CSV table of C-alpha atoms in Angstrom, one decimal:
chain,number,residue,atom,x,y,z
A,1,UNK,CA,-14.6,2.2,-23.7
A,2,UNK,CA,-11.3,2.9,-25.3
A,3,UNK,CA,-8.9,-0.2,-25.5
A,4,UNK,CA,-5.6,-0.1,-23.6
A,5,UNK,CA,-2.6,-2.1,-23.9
A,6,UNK,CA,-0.3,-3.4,-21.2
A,7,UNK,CA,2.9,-3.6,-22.6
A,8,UNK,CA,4.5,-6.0,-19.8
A,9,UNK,CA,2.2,-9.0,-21.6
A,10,UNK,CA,2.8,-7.5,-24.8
A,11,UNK,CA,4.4,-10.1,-27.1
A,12,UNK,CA,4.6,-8.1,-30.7
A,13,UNK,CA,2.3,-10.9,-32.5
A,14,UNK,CA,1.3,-7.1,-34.2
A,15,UNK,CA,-2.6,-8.9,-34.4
A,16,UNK,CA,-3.8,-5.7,-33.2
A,17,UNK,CA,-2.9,-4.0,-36.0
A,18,UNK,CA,-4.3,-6.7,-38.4
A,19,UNK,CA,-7.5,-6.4,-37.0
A,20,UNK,CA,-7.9,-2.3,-36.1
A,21,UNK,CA,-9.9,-0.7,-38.7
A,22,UNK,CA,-8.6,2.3,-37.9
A,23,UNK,CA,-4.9,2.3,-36.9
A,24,UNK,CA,-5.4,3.3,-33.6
A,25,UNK,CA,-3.4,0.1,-32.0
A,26,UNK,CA,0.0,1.2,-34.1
A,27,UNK,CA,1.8,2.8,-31.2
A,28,UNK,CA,4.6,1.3,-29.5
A,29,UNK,CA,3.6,2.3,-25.9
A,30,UNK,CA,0.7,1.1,-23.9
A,31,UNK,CA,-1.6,3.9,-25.4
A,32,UNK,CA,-3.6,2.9,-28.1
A,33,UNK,CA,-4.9,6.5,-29.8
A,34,UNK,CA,-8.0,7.0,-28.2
A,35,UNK,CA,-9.2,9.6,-30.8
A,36,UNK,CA,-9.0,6.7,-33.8
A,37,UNK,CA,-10.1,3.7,-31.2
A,38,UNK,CA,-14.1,2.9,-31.7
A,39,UNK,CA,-15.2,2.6,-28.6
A,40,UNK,CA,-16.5,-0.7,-27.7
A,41,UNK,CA,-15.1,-2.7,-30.9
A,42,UNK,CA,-12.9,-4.9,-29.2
A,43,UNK,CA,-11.3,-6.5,-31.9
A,44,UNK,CA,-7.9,-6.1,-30.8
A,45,UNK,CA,-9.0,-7.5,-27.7
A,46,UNK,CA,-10.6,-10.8,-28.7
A,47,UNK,CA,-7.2,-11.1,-31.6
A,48,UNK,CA,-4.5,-10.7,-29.2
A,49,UNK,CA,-2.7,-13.9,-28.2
A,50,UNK,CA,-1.0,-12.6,-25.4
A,51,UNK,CA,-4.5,-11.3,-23.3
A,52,UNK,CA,-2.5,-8.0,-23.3
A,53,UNK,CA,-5.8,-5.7,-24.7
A,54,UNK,CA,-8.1,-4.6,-22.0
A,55,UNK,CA,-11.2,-2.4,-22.7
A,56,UNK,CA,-11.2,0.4,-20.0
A,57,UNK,CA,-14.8,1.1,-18.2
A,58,UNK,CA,-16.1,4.3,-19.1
A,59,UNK,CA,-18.7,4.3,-16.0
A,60,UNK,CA,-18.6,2.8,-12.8
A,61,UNK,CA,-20.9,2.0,-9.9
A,62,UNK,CA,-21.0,3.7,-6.9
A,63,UNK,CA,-18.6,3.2,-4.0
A,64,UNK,CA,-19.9,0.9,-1.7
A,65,UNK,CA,-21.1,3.0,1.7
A,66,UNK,CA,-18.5,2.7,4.5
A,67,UNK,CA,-19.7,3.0,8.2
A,68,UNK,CA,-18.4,6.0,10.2
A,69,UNK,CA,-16.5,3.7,12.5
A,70,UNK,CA,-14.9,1.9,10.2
A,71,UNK,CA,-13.6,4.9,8.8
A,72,UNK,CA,-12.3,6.2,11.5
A,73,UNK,CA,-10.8,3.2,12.5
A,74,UNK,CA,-8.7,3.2,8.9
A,75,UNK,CA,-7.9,7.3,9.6
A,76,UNK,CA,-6.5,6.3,13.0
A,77,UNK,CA,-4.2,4.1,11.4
A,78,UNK,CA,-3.2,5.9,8.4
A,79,UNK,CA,-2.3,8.9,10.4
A,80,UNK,CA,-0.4,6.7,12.4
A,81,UNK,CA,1.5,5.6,9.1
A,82,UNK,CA,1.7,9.6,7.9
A,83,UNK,CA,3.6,10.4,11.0
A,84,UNK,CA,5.6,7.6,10.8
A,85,UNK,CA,6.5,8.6,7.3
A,86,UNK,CA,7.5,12.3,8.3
A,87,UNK,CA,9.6,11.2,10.7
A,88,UNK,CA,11.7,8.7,9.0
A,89,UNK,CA,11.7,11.4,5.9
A,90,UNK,CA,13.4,14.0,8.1
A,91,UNK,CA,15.9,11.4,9.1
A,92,UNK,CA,16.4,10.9,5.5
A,93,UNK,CA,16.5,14.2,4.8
A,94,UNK,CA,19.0,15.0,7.6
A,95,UNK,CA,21.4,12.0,7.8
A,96,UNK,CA,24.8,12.4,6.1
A,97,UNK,CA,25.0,8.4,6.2
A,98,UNK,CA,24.1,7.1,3.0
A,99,UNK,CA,23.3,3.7,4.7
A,100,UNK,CA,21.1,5.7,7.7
A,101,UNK,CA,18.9,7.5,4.8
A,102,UNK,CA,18.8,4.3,2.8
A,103,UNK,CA,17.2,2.7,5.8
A,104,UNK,CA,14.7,5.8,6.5
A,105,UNK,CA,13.9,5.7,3.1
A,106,UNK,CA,12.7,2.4,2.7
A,107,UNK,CA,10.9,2.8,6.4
A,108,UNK,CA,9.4,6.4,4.9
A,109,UNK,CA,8.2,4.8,1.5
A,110,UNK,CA,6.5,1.3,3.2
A,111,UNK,CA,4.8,3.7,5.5
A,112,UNK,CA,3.8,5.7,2.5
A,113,UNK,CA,2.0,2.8,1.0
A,114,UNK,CA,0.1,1.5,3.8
A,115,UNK,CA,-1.5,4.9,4.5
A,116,UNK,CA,-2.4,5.2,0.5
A,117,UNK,CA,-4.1,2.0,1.1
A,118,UNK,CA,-5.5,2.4,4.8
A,119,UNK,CA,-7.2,5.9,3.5
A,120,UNK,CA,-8.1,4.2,0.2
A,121,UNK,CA,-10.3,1.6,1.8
A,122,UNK,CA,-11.9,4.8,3.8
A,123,UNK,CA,-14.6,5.2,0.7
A,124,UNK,CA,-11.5,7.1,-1.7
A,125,UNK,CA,-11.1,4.3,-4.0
A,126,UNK,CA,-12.4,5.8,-7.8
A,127,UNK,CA,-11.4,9.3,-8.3
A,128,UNK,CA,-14.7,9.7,-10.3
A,129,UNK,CA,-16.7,8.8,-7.0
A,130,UNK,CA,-18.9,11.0,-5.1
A,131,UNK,CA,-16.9,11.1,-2.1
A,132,UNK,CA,-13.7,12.3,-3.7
A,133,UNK,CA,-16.0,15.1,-5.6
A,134,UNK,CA,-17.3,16.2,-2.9
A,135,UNK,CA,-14.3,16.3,-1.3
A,136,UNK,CA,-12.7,18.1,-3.8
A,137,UNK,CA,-15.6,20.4,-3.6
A,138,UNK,CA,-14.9,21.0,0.2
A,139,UNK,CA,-11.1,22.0,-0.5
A,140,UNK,CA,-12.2,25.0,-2.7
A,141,UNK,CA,-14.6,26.8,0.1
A,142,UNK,CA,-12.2,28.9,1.8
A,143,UNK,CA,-9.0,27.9,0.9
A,144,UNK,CA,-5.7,28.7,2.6
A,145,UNK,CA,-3.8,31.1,1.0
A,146,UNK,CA,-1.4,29.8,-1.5
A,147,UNK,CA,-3.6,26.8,-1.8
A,148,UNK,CA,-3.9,25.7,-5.6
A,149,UNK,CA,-7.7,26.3,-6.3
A,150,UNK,CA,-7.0,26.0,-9.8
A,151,UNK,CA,-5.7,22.4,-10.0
A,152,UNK,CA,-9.0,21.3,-7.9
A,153,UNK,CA,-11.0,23.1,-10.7
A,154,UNK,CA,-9.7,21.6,-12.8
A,155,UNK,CA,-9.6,18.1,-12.0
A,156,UNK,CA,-13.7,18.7,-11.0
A,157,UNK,CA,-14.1,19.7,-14.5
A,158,UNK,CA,-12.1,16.6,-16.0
A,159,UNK,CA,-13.5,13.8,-13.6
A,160,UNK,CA,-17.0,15.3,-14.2
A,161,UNK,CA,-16.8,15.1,-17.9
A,162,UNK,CA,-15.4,11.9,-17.9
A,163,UNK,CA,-18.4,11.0,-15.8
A,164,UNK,CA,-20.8,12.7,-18.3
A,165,UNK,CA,-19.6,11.3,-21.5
A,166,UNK,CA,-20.2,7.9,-20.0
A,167,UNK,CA,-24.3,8.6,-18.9
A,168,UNK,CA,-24.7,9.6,-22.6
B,1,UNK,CA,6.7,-32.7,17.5
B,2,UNK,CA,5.0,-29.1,16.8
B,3,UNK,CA,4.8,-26.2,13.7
B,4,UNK,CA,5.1,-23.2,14.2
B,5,UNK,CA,3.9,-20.5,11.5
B,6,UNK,CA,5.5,-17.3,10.9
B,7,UNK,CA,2.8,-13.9,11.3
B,8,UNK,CA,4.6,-12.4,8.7
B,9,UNK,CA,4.5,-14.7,5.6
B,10,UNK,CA,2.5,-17.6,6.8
B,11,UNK,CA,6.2,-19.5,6.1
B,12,UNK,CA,5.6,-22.5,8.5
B,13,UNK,CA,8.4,-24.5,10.4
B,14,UNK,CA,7.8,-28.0,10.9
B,15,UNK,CA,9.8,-29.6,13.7
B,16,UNK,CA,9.2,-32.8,12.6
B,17,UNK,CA,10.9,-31.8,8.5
B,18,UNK,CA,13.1,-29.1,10.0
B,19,UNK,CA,14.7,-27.1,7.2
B,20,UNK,CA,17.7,-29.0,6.2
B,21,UNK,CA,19.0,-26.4,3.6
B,22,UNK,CA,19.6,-24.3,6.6
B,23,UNK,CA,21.2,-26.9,8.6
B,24,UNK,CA,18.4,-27.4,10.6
B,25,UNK,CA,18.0,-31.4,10.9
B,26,UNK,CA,14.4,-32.7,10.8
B,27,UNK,CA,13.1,-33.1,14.5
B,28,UNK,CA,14.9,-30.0,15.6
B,29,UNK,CA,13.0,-28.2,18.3
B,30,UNK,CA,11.5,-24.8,18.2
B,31,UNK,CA,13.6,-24.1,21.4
B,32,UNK,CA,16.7,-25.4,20.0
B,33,UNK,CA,17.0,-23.6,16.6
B,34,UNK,CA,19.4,-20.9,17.0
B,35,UNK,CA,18.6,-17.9,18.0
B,36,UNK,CA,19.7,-15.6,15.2
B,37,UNK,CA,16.9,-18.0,12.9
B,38,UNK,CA,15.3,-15.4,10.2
B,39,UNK,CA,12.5,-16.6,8.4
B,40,UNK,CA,13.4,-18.2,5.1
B,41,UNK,CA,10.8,-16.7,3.3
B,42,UNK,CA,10.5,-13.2,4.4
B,43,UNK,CA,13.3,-12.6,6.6
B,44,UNK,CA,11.1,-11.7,9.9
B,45,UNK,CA,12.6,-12.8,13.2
B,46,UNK,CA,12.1,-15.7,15.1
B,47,UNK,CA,9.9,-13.9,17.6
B,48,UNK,CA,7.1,-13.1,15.8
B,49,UNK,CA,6.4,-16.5,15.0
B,50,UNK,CA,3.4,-18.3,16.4
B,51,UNK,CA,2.9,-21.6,17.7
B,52,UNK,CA,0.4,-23.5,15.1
B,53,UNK,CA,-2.6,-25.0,17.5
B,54,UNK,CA,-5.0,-27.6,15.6
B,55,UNK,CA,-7.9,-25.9,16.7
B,56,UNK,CA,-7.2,-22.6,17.9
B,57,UNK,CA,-10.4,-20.9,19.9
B,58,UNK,CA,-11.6,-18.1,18.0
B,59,UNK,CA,-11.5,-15.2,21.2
B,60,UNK,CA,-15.4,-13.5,21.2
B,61,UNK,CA,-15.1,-10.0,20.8
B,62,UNK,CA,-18.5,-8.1,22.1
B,63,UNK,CA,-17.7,-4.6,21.7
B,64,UNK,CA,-20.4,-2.9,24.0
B,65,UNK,CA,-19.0,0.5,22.8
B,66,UNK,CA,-20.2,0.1,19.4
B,67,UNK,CA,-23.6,1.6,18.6
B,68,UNK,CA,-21.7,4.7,20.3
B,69,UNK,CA,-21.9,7.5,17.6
B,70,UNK,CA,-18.5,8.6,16.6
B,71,UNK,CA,-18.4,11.6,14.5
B,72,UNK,CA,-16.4,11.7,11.5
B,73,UNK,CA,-12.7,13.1,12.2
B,74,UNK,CA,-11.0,15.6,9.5
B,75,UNK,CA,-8.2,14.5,7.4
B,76,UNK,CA,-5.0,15.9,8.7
B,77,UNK,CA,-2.3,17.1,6.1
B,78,UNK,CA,-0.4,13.7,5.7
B,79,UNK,CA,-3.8,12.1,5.4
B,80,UNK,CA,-4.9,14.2,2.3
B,81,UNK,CA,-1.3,13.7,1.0
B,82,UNK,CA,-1.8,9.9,1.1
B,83,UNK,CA,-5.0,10.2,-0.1
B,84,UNK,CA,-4.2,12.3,-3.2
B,85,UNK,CA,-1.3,10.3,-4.2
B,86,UNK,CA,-3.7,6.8,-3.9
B,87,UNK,CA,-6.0,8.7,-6.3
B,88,UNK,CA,-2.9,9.7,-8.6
B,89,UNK,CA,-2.4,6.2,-9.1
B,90,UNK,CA,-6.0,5.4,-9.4
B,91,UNK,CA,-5.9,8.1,-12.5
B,92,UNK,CA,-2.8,6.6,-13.8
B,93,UNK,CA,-4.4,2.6,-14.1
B,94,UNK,CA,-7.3,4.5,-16.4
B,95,UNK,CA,-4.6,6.4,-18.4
B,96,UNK,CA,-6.1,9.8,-16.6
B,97,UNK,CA,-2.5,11.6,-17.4
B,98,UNK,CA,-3.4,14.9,-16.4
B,99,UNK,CA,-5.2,14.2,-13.6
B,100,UNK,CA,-3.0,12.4,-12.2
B,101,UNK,CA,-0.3,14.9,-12.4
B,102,UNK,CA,-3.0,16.9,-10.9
B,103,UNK,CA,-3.8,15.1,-7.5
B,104,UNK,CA,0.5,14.2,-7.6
B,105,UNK,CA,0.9,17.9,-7.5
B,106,UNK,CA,-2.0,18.0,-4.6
B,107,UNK,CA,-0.2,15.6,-3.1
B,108,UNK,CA,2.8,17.3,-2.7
B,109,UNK,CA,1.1,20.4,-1.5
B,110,UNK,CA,-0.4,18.6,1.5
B,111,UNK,CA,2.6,16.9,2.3
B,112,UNK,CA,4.5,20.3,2.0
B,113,UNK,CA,2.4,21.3,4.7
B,114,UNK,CA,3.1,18.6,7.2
B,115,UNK,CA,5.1,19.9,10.2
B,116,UNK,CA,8.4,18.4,10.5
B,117,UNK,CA,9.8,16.9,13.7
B,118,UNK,CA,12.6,17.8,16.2
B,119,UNK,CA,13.8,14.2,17.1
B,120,UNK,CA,16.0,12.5,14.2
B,121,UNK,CA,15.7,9.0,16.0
B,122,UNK,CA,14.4,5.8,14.7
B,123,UNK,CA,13.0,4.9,18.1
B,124,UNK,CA,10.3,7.6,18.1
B,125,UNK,CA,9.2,5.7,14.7
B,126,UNK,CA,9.1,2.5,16.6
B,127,UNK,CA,7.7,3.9,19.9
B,128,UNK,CA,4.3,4.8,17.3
B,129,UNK,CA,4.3,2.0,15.5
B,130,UNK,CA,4.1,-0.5,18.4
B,131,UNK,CA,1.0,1.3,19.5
B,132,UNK,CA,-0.5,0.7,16.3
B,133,UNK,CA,0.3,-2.8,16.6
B,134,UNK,CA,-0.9,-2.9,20.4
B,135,UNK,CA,-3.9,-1.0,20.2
B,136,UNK,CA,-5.1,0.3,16.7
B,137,UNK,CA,-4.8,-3.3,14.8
B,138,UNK,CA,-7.2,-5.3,17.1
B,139,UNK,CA,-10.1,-2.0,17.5
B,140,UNK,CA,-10.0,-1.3,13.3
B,141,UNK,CA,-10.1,-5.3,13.0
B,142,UNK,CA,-13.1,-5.6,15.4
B,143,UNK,CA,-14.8,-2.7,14.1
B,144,UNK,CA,-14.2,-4.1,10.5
B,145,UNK,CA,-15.7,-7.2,11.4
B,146,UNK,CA,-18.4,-6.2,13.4
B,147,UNK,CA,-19.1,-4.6,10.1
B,148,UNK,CA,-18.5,-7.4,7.6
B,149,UNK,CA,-16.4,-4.8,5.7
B,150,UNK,CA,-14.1,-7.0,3.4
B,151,UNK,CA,-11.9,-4.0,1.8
B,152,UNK,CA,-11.5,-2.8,5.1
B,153,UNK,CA,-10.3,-6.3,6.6
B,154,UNK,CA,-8.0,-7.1,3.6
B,155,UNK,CA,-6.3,-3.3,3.9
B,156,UNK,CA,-5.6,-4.2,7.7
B,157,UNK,CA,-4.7,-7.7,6.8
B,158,UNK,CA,-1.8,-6.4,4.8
B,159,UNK,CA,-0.7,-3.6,6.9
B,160,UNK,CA,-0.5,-5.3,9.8
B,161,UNK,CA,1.4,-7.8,9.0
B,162,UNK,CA,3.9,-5.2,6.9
B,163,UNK,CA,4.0,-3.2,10.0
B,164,UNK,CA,5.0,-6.1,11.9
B,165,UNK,CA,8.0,-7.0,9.4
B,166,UNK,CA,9.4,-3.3,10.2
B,167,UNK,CA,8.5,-3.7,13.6
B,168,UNK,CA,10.9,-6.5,13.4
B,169,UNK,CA,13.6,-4.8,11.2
B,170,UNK,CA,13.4,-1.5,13.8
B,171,UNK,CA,14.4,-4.2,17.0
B,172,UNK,CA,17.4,-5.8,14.6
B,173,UNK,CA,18.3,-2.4,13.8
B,174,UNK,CA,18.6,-1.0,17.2
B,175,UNK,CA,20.6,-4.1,18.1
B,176,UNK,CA,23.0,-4.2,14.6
B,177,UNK,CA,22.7,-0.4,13.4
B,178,UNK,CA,23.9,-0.1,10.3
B,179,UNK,CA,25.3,-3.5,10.2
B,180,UNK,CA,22.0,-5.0,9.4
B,181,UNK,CA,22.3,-3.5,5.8
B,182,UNK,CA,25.9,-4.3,5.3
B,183,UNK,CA,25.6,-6.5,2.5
B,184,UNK,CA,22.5,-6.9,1.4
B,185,UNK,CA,19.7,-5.3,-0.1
B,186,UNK,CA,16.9,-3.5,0.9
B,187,UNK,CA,13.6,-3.7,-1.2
B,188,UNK,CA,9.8,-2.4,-0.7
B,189,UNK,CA,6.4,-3.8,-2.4
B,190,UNK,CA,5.3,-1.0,-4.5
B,191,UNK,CA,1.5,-2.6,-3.6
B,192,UNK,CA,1.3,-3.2,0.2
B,193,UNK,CA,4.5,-1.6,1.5
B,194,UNK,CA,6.4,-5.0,2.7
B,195,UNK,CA,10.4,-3.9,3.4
B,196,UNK,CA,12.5,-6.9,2.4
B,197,UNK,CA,16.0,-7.5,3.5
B,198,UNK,CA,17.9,-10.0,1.2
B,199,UNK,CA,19.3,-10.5,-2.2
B,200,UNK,CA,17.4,-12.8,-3.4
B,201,UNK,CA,13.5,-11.6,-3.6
B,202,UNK,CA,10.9,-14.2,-3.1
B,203,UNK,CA,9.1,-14.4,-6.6
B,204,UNK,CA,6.2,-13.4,-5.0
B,205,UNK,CA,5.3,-10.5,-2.4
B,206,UNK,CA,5.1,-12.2,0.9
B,207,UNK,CA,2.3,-10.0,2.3
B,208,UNK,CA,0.3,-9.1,-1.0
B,209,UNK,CA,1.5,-12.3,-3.2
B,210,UNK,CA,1.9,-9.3,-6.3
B,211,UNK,CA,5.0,-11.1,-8.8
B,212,UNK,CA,8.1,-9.2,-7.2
B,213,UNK,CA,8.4,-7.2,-10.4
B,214,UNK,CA,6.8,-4.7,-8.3
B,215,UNK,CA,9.3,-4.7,-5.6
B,216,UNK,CA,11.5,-2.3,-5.9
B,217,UNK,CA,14.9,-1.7,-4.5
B,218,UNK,CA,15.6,0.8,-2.1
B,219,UNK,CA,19.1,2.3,-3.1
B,220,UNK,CA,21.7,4.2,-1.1
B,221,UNK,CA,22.5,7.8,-2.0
């Protein structure tokens, strides 16, 4: 459980580094050196004024189970919302009035973000869950050609040891 | 006198207080507010607003169809785009660097592979849009419900009412065209989507109630 900082409610009271008996909090970005932090030692935490500290979990629970209608329900929708976004991103693309792309833009990016969430709420919430490794799994049998195999490898092999470090 | 609450926001406009910083005086009708009223808060028009019953009847949905087995649909293209940039950010909120470069660069692949369209119209996006919001809203919300499936509900919740804020802003702009975004500016939620046309941003996202530093603004190229 490394601790993280977020460096929005970050006030520079510089407690963190009082309290760290390693040094990992002096960094001035949000990452606090996870190869000095001691996992679990909260001090920083519990000595920051601001509440800016957070301890990140190193396991979750599983996803809760979605019912098959209920997904589909969502997927209608967020396709819905994908073609929605293609169209107003070929407007964009193929306007030469600044004020026409600037509205597809905005109609392309709102659009976007609905379907992240609609599909999200599907049972794709934690990239270390079951359902996005095996869907990961699925897009390696018989890829298309040109089809990146090697970035799902290795994203299997990162989520999974993330996963196993935590069971330990 | 009657209220009448905005679908949008939940802003509600009392008759009987009006809203005298924008010249409406208190006791002003619903009927005789004029016709170009926005709504103060989130700049929807006055036509998605609904009249505010004290008890309103909640309508009994019996879906009969339900126990019918659906089989699960595959993910099209755009889908598995939107599903590996959700998961990108998901990465990013653990500090998962790499991986969320990875599913960004997955993300792009996908989308890459989404066919592109012949029309270059704004009322093809509005033609699909009002279906969702005659058709696919009320089955996912029943289904949802039948279900008890609160993550499901909330997701709808928000993108419902964000879909009918640019269902608004699609009518306005097929009446004003470019007009409409003459001078002001044009901003979307970074968490539920919600377009916002104003200068002055609510301090809080309408829809999602996130603080508007995660609203961003939409500039013009």
């Amino acid at each position: 459980m490394p601790a993280v900082r977020n460096i929005r409610l970050c006030t520079k009271d510089c407690m963190c580094l009082y309290v760290c008996p390693t040094g990992a909090t002096d960094t001035e970005n949000s990452i606090i050196d996870v190869s000095k932090c001691i996992k679990g030692c909260r001090k920083c935490v519990d000595a920051c004024p601001s509440g800016a500290i957070s301890l990140l979990p190193d396991e979750y629970p599983p996803q809760q189970s979605k019912s098959e209608n209920v997904v589909n329900a969502l997927r209608t929708l967020a396709k819905s919302k994908v073609e929605q976004e293609s169209l107003a991103t070929d407007i964009a693309k193929l306007s030469d009035d600044a004020v026409t792309r600037q509205f597809a833009e905005a109609i392309a990016k709102s659009n976007r973000l609905m379907a992240e969430d609609l599909i999200r709420e599907s049972g794709y919430m934690l990239p270390q869950s079951d359902e996005v490794r095996s869907l990961l799994e699925s897009m390696t049998q018989n890829p298309p050609k040109n089809f990146p195999v090697e970035k799902v490898e290795t994203l299997l092999k990162q989520l999974n040891s993330i996963h196993k470090a935590s069971s330990k | 006198m009657r209220k009448f609450k905005c679908s949008i926001c939940g802003y509600t406009y009392d008759e009987a207080a009006g809203l005298p910083e924008k010249g409406i005086a208190p006791g002003t009708r619903w009927e005789d507010i004029p016709q170009d009223f926005v709504c103060p808060l989130c700049g929807a028009l006055r036509t998605v607003f609904e009249e505010l019953k004290e008890t309103s009847p909640i309508p009994a949905h019996t879906s009969q169809e339900d126990e019918h087995f659906e089989s699960l649909r595959e993910l099209t293209p755009g889908e598995l785009s939107a599903l590996c940039s959700n998961l990108a950010k998901g990465c990013e909120k653990q500090h998962l660097t790499e991986a969320m470069d990875l599913f960004y660069q997955l993300a792009d692949y996908y989308k890459s592979k989404v066919a592109a369209h012949s029309s270059q119209n704004f009322e093809d996006i509005a033609e699909v849009l009002k279906y969702d919001l005659s058709e696919s809203y009320s089955k996912a919300n029943t289904v949802a419900a039948e279900k008890a499936d609160r993550g499901a509900l909330r997701a709808l919740v928000w993108s419902e009412k964000v879909s009918r804020m640019g269902n608004s802003l699609l009518e306005r702009y097929a009446k004003e065209g470019n007009t409409l975004l003459e001078n002001t500016k044009l901003y979307v939620c970074e968490i539920c989507g919600f377009i916002y046309l104003g200068n002055d941003l609510p301090e809080i996202c309408p829809v999602c109630k996130v603080p508007n530093y995660k609203i961003s603004q939409i500039g013009r190229r």
